[in-house]
PDB file of C-alpha atoms in Angstrom:
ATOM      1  CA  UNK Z  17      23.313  23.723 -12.464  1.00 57.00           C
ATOM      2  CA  UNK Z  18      26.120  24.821 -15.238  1.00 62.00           C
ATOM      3  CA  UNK Z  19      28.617  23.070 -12.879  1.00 58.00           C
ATOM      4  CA  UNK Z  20      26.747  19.765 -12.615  1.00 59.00           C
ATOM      5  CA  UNK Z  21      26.370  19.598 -16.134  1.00 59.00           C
ATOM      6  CA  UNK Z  22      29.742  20.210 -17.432  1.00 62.00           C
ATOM      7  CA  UNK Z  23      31.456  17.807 -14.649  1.00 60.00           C
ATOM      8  CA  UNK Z  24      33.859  20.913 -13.284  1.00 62.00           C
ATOM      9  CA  UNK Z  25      31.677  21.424  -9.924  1.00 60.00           C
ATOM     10  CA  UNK Z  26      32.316  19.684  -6.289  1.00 63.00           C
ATOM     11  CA  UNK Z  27      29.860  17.148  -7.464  1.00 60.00           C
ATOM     12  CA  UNK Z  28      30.620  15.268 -10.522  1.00 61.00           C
ATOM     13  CA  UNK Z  29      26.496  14.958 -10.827  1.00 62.00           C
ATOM     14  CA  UNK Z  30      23.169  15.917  -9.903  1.00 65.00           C
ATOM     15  CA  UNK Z  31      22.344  15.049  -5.951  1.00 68.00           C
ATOM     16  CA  UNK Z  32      21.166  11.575  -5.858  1.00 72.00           C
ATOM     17  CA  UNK Z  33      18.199  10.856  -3.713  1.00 73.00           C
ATOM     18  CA  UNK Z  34      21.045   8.474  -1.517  1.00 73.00           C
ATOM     19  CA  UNK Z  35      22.881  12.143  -0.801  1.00 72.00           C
ATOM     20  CA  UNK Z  36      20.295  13.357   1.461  1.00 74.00           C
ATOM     21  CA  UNK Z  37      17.835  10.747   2.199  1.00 79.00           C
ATOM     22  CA  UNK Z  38      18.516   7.799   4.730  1.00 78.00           C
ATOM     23  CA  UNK Z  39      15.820   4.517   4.437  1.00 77.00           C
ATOM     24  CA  UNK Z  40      14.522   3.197   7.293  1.00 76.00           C
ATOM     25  CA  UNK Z  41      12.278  -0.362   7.814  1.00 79.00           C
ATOM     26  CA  UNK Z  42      10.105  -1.255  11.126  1.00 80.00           C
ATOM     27  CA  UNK Z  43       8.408  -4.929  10.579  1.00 88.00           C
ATOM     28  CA  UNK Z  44       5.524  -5.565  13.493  1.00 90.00           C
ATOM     29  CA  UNK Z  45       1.931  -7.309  13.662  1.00 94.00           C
ATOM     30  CA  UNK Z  46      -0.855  -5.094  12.741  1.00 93.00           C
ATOM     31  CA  UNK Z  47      -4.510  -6.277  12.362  1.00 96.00           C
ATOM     32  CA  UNK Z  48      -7.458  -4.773   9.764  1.00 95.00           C
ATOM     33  CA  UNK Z  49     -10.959  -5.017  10.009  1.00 97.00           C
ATOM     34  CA  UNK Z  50     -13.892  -3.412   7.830  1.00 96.00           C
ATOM     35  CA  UNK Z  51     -16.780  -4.131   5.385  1.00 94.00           C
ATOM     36  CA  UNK Z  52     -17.609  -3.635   1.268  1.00 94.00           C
ATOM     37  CA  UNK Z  53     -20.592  -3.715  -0.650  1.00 95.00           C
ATOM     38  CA  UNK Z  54     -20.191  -6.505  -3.025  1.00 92.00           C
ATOM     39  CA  UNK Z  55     -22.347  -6.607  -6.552  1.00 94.00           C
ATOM     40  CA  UNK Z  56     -22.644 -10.416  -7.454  1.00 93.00           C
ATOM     41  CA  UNK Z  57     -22.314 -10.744 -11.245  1.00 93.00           C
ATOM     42  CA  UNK Z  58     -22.191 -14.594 -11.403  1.00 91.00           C
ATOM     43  CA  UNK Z  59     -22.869 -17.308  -9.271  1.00 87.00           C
ATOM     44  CA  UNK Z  60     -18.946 -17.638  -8.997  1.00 89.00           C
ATOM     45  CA  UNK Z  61     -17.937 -14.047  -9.729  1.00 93.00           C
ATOM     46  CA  UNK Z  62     -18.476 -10.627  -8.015  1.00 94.00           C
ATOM     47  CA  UNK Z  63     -17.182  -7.240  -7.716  1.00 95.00           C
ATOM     48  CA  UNK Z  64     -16.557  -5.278  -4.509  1.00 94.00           C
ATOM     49  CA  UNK Z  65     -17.617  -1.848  -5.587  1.00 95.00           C
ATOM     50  CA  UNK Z  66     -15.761  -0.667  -2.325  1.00 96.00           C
ATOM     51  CA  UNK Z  67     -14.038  -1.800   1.066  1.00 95.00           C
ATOM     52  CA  UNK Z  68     -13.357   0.470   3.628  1.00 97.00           C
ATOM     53  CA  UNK Z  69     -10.983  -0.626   6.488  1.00 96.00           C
ATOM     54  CA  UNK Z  70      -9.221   0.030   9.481  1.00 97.00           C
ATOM     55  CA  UNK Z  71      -6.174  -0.719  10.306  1.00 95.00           C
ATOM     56  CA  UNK Z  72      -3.497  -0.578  13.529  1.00 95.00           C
ATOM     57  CA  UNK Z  73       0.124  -1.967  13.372  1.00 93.00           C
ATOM     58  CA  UNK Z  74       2.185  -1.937  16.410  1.00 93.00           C
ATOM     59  CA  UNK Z  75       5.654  -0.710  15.118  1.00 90.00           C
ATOM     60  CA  UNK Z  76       7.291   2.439  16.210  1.00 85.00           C
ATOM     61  CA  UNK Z  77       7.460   5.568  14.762  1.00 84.00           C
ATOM     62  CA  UNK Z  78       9.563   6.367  11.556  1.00 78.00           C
ATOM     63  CA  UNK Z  79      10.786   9.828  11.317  1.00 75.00           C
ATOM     64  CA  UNK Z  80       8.423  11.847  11.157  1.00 82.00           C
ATOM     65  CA  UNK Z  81       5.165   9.435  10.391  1.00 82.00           C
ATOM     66  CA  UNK Z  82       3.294   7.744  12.588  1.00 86.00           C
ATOM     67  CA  UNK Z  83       1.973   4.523  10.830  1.00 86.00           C
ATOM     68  CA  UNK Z  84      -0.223   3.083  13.933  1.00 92.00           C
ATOM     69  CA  UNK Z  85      -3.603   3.838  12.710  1.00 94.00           C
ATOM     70  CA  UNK Z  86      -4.876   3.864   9.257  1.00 93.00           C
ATOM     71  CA  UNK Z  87      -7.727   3.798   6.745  1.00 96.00           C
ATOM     72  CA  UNK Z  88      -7.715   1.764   3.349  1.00 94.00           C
ATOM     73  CA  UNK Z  89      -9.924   1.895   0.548  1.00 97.00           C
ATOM     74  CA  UNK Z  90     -10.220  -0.124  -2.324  1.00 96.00           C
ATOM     75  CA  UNK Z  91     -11.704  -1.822  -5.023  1.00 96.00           C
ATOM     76  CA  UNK Z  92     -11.791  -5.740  -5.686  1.00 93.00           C
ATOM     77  CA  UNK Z  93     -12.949  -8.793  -7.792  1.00 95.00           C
ATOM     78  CA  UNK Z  94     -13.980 -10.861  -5.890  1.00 91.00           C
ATOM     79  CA  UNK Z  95     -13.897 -15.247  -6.654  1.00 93.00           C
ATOM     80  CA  UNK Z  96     -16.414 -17.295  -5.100  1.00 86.00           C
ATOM     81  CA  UNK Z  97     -15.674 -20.563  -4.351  1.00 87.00           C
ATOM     82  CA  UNK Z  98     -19.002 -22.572  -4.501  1.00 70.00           C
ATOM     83  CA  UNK Z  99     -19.126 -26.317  -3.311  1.00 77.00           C
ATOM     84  CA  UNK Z 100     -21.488 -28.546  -5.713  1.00 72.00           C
ATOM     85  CA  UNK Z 101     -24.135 -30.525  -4.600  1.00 70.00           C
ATOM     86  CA  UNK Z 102     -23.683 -33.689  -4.123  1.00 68.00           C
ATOM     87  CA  UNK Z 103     -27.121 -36.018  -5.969  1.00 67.00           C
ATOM     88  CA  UNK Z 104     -27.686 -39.378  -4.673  1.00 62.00           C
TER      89      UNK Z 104
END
């Protein structure tokens, strides 16, 4: 640590995460499905208290993790679109 500090060592700084690391990208289709509970505030506004879904991508393996299958959980506001009706 003294070394990387004062410049004198075999690295003129502290290991980079580029010095050990390597990135890697896989693009592929996946597809999600699931279900929320929804509490409607408004006629036009509501909150998703929370979603639960599945999800499966078809990419290969990177490194070590296996990104196939997965499970998502969230939170939302939610914007409903309402047509108006239409008096004659």
């Amino acid at each position: 640590m003294k070394e990387w500090n004062d410049g004198s060592g075999t690295s003129g700084h502290y290991p980079k995460r580029e010095d050990w690391s390597v990135e890697v990208a896989h693009n592929g289709p996946s597809v999600a499905m699931g279900g929320g509970v929804d509490v409607v505030l408004t006629r036009a506004f509501a909150w998703r208290l929370v979603s639960v879904q599945y999800t499966h991508s078809w990419i290969g393996d990177v490194g070590t993790i296996h990104p196939q299958d997965g499970v998502r959980v969230t939170t939302q506001a939610v914007l409903r679109i309402v047509p108006g009706r239409v008096s004659s």
